[in-house]
Amino acid sequence: MNKVCITDKTFEKTDFSATGIAAGDYENCAFNNCIITNVDLSAITFSECTFNGCDLSLVKLNKTALRDVRFKDCKLLGLRFESCSDFLFCIHFEGCNLNLSTFFKKSLKKTCFINCSLKETDFTESDLSSAIFDQCDLTRAIFVHANLEKADFRSSVNFSIDPELNRMKKARFSLAGIVGLLDKYGIVVE
């Protein structure tokens, strides 16, 4: 199968759900308001690409390379980011719905999650050191054996993080957010 190499191209309102995306390398491309649901993106490389207003729910990411990729106002339900290639893995999310996604053992150092819904998202054993969770909803998100050192949760809500099961040195929380660190003890804070 031939692989394509596409640079500096903008895809507008394209429905890839039936046709798929051609295997290959995409560099500095923009995907605007595209439907990419259930598409197999395995072994495709995206470098310095942006996805704006796209639906990428349930895409397959086996060995997919995401290198400095930005997702804005996207629907990313149930994605398994741990399947992505680790080489130069770098992502940024703003206004995205990442519910039910997993980042198991993924390095997410300095990753920004801005105004995102991360309900029931799994961060087990991931490295979130210096990550920023700005205005995020972390209802039932899973943090077990994660590195949360210097991570910023000050403006996020609905998280429940066990300090005994995670590395949390210099992590930042608001005073109201402290309740999310005490959930396991059944303490009532009024």
Short mmCIF file of C-alpha atoms in Angstrom, two decimals:
data_model
loop_
_atom_site.label_atom_id
_atom_site.label_comp_id
_atom_site.label_asym_id
_atom_site.label_seq_id
_atom_site.Cartn_x
_atom_site.Cartn_y
_atom_site.Cartn_z
CA MET A 1 0.00 0.00 0.00
CA ASN A 2 1.37 3.42 -1.00
CA LYS A 3 1.84 6.03 1.68
CA VAL A 4 1.13 9.67 1.03
CA CYS A 5 3.09 12.69 2.23
CA ILE A 6 0.85 15.72 2.62
CA THR A 7 2.12 19.10 3.77
CA ASP A 8 0.36 22.41 4.49
CA LYS A 9 -3.10 21.22 3.45
CA THR A 10 -6.44 22.19 4.99
CA PHE A 11 -9.29 19.70 5.08
CA GLU A 12 -12.68 21.44 5.52
CA LYS A 13 -15.88 19.67 6.56
CA THR A 14 -14.66 16.35 5.17
CA ASP A 15 -16.36 13.12 6.22
CA PHE A 16 -13.61 10.51 6.55
CA SER A 17 -15.85 8.04 8.42
CA ALA A 18 -16.62 6.07 5.24
CA THR A 19 -13.44 6.61 3.22
CA GLY A 20 -10.80 6.73 5.96
CA ILE A 21 -7.64 8.81 5.85
CA ALA A 22 -4.87 7.78 3.48
CA ALA A 23 -1.92 6.19 5.27
CA GLY A 24 1.19 8.33 5.38
CA ASP A 25 2.61 11.51 6.84
CA TYR A 26 0.66 14.72 7.43
CA GLU A 27 2.73 17.77 8.28
CA ASN A 28 1.37 21.19 9.22
CA CYS A 29 -2.14 20.22 8.10
CA ALA A 30 -5.44 21.52 9.45
CA PHE A 31 -8.57 19.42 9.83
CA ASN A 32 -11.55 21.74 10.32
CA ASN A 33 -15.03 20.43 11.24
CA CYS A 34 -14.24 16.97 9.89
CA ILE A 35 -15.95 13.70 10.81
CA ILE A 36 -13.32 11.04 11.53
CA THR A 37 -15.32 8.67 13.76
CA ASN A 38 -14.32 5.00 13.89
CA VAL A 39 -11.48 5.57 11.41
CA ASP A 40 -8.30 3.49 11.60
CA LEU A 41 -5.44 5.98 11.98
CA SER A 42 -2.89 3.27 12.74
CA ALA A 43 0.71 4.03 11.74
CA ILE A 44 -0.20 7.47 10.37
CA THR A 45 2.08 10.37 11.37
CA PHE A 46 0.62 13.78 12.21
CA SER A 47 3.27 16.46 12.77
CA GLU A 48 2.36 20.02 13.78
CA CYS A 49 -1.26 19.43 12.74
CA THR A 50 -4.43 20.97 14.16
CA PHE A 51 -7.87 19.44 14.54
CA ASN A 52 -10.60 22.07 15.01
CA GLY A 53 -14.21 21.12 15.71
CA CYS A 54 -13.66 17.52 14.58
CA ASP A 55 -15.29 14.31 15.78
CA LEU A 56 -12.59 11.67 16.25
CA SER A 57 -14.57 9.40 18.56
CA LEU A 58 -13.45 5.77 18.67
CA VAL A 59 -10.61 6.17 16.15
CA LYS A 60 -7.89 3.51 16.25
CA LEU A 61 -4.48 4.89 17.24
CA ASN A 62 -2.21 1.84 16.98
CA LYS A 63 1.32 3.26 16.51
CA THR A 64 -0.14 6.58 15.36
CA ALA A 65 2.40 9.39 15.72
CA LEU A 66 1.04 12.59 17.25
CA ARG A 67 3.88 15.10 17.18
CA ASP A 68 2.94 18.56 18.40
CA VAL A 69 -0.73 18.07 17.53
CA ARG A 70 -3.42 20.45 18.78
CA PHE A 71 -7.05 19.52 19.28
CA LYS A 72 -9.55 22.36 19.73
CA ASP A 73 -13.29 21.91 20.33
CA CYS A 74 -13.05 18.25 19.30
CA LYS A 75 -14.99 15.18 20.35
CA LEU A 76 -12.47 12.45 21.27
CA LEU A 77 -14.62 9.87 23.06
CA GLY A 78 -13.08 6.53 24.01
CA LEU A 79 -9.63 7.03 22.48
CA ARG A 80 -6.75 4.80 23.56
CA PHE A 81 -3.82 7.23 23.47
CA GLU A 82 -1.53 4.64 25.08
CA SER A 83 -1.48 2.89 21.69
CA CYS A 84 0.17 5.91 20.04
CA SER A 85 3.84 5.97 19.17
CA ASP A 86 5.90 7.38 22.05
CA PHE A 87 8.50 8.98 19.76
CA LEU A 88 8.10 12.80 19.97
CA PHE A 89 4.56 12.36 21.33
CA CYS A 90 3.22 15.85 22.11
CA ILE A 91 -0.43 16.89 22.25
CA HIS A 92 -2.53 19.84 23.45
CA PHE A 93 -6.28 19.95 24.12
CA GLU A 94 -8.61 22.93 24.35
CA GLY A 95 -12.39 22.73 24.71
CA CYS A 96 -12.36 18.99 23.99
CA ASN A 97 -14.53 16.10 25.16
CA LEU A 98 -12.13 13.29 26.11
CA ASN A 99 -14.59 11.26 28.16
CA LEU A 100 -13.80 7.54 28.50
CA SER A 101 -10.35 7.93 26.91
CA THR A 102 -7.19 6.29 28.27
CA PHE A 103 -3.63 7.52 28.67
CA PHE A 104 -2.28 4.41 30.44
CA LYS A 105 1.49 4.77 31.05
CA LYS A 106 1.67 7.72 28.62
CA SER A 107 4.19 10.52 29.06
CA LEU A 108 2.14 13.73 29.20
CA LYS A 109 4.74 16.05 30.72
CA LYS A 110 3.66 19.70 30.41
CA THR A 111 0.53 18.73 28.47
CA CYS A 112 -2.25 21.32 28.59
CA PHE A 113 -5.88 20.34 29.05
CA ILE A 114 -7.85 23.57 28.81
CA ASN A 115 -11.61 23.64 29.39
CA CYS A 116 -11.93 19.90 28.70
CA SER A 117 -14.34 17.21 29.83
CA LEU A 118 -12.26 14.30 31.11
CA LYS A 119 -15.01 12.23 32.70
CA GLU A 120 -13.95 8.64 33.43
CA THR A 121 -10.65 9.21 31.62
CA ASP A 122 -7.88 6.85 32.73
CA PHE A 123 -4.49 8.35 33.64
CA THR A 124 -3.18 5.22 35.39
CA GLU A 125 0.64 5.20 35.59
CA SER A 126 0.92 8.23 33.29
CA ASP A 127 3.50 10.98 33.72
CA LEU A 128 1.56 14.23 34.15
CA SER A 129 4.40 16.19 35.72
CA SER A 130 3.90 19.92 35.13
CA ALA A 131 0.66 19.24 33.22
CA ILE A 132 -2.04 21.89 33.33
CA PHE A 133 -5.70 21.05 33.93
CA ASP A 134 -7.37 24.43 33.41
CA GLN A 135 -11.18 24.52 33.91
CA CYS A 136 -11.52 20.76 33.40
CA ASP A 137 -14.21 18.39 34.64
CA LEU A 138 -12.49 15.28 36.01
CA THR A 139 -15.56 13.38 37.24
CA ARG A 140 -14.54 9.77 37.96
CA ALA A 141 -11.18 10.26 36.19
CA ILE A 142 -8.69 7.62 37.31
CA PHE A 143 -5.34 8.62 38.80
CA VAL A 144 -3.43 5.58 40.11
CA HIS A 145 0.38 5.46 40.36
CA ALA A 146 0.55 8.62 38.24
CA ASN A 147 3.25 11.25 38.44
CA LEU A 148 1.37 14.47 39.24
CA GLU A 149 4.38 16.44 40.45
CA LYS A 150 3.97 20.17 39.72
CA ALA A 151 0.67 19.49 37.91
CA ASP A 152 -1.86 22.33 38.17
CA PHE A 153 -5.44 21.41 39.14
CA ARG A 154 -6.37 24.78 40.69
CA SER A 155 -9.31 25.58 38.40
CA SER A 156 -10.52 22.03 37.74
CA VAL A 157 -13.46 20.33 39.41
CA ASN A 158 -14.87 16.93 40.42
CA PHE A 159 -11.55 15.12 40.74
CA SER A 160 -10.83 12.44 43.31
CA ILE A 161 -7.11 11.78 43.70
CA ASP A 162 -5.56 9.59 46.37
CA PRO A 163 -2.30 11.26 47.50
CA GLU A 164 -1.08 7.89 48.82
CA LEU A 165 -1.28 6.29 45.36
CA ASN A 166 0.26 9.09 43.28
CA ARG A 167 3.41 11.20 43.24
CA MET A 168 2.18 14.71 44.00
CA LYS A 169 5.09 16.84 45.19
CA LYS A 170 4.39 20.53 44.45
CA ALA A 171 1.11 19.76 42.64
CA ARG A 172 -1.20 22.78 42.79
CA PHE A 173 -4.80 22.76 44.01
CA SER A 174 -7.29 25.43 45.00
CA LEU A 175 -8.58 25.51 48.56
CA ALA A 176 -11.96 24.23 47.31
CA GLY A 177 -10.21 21.44 45.42
CA ILE A 178 -8.67 19.98 48.57
CA VAL A 179 -11.92 18.04 49.06
CA GLY A 180 -10.97 15.91 46.02
CA LEU A 181 -7.87 14.76 47.89
CA LEU A 182 -9.83 13.62 50.93
CA ASP A 183 -12.62 11.58 49.25
CA LYS A 184 -11.31 8.20 50.31
CA TYR A 185 -11.52 9.18 53.96
CA GLY A 186 -15.24 10.03 53.85
CA ILE A 187 -14.56 13.41 55.45
CA VAL A 188 -17.28 16.04 55.12
CA VAL A 189 -15.91 19.53 54.50
CA GLU A 190 -18.40 22.39 54.82
#
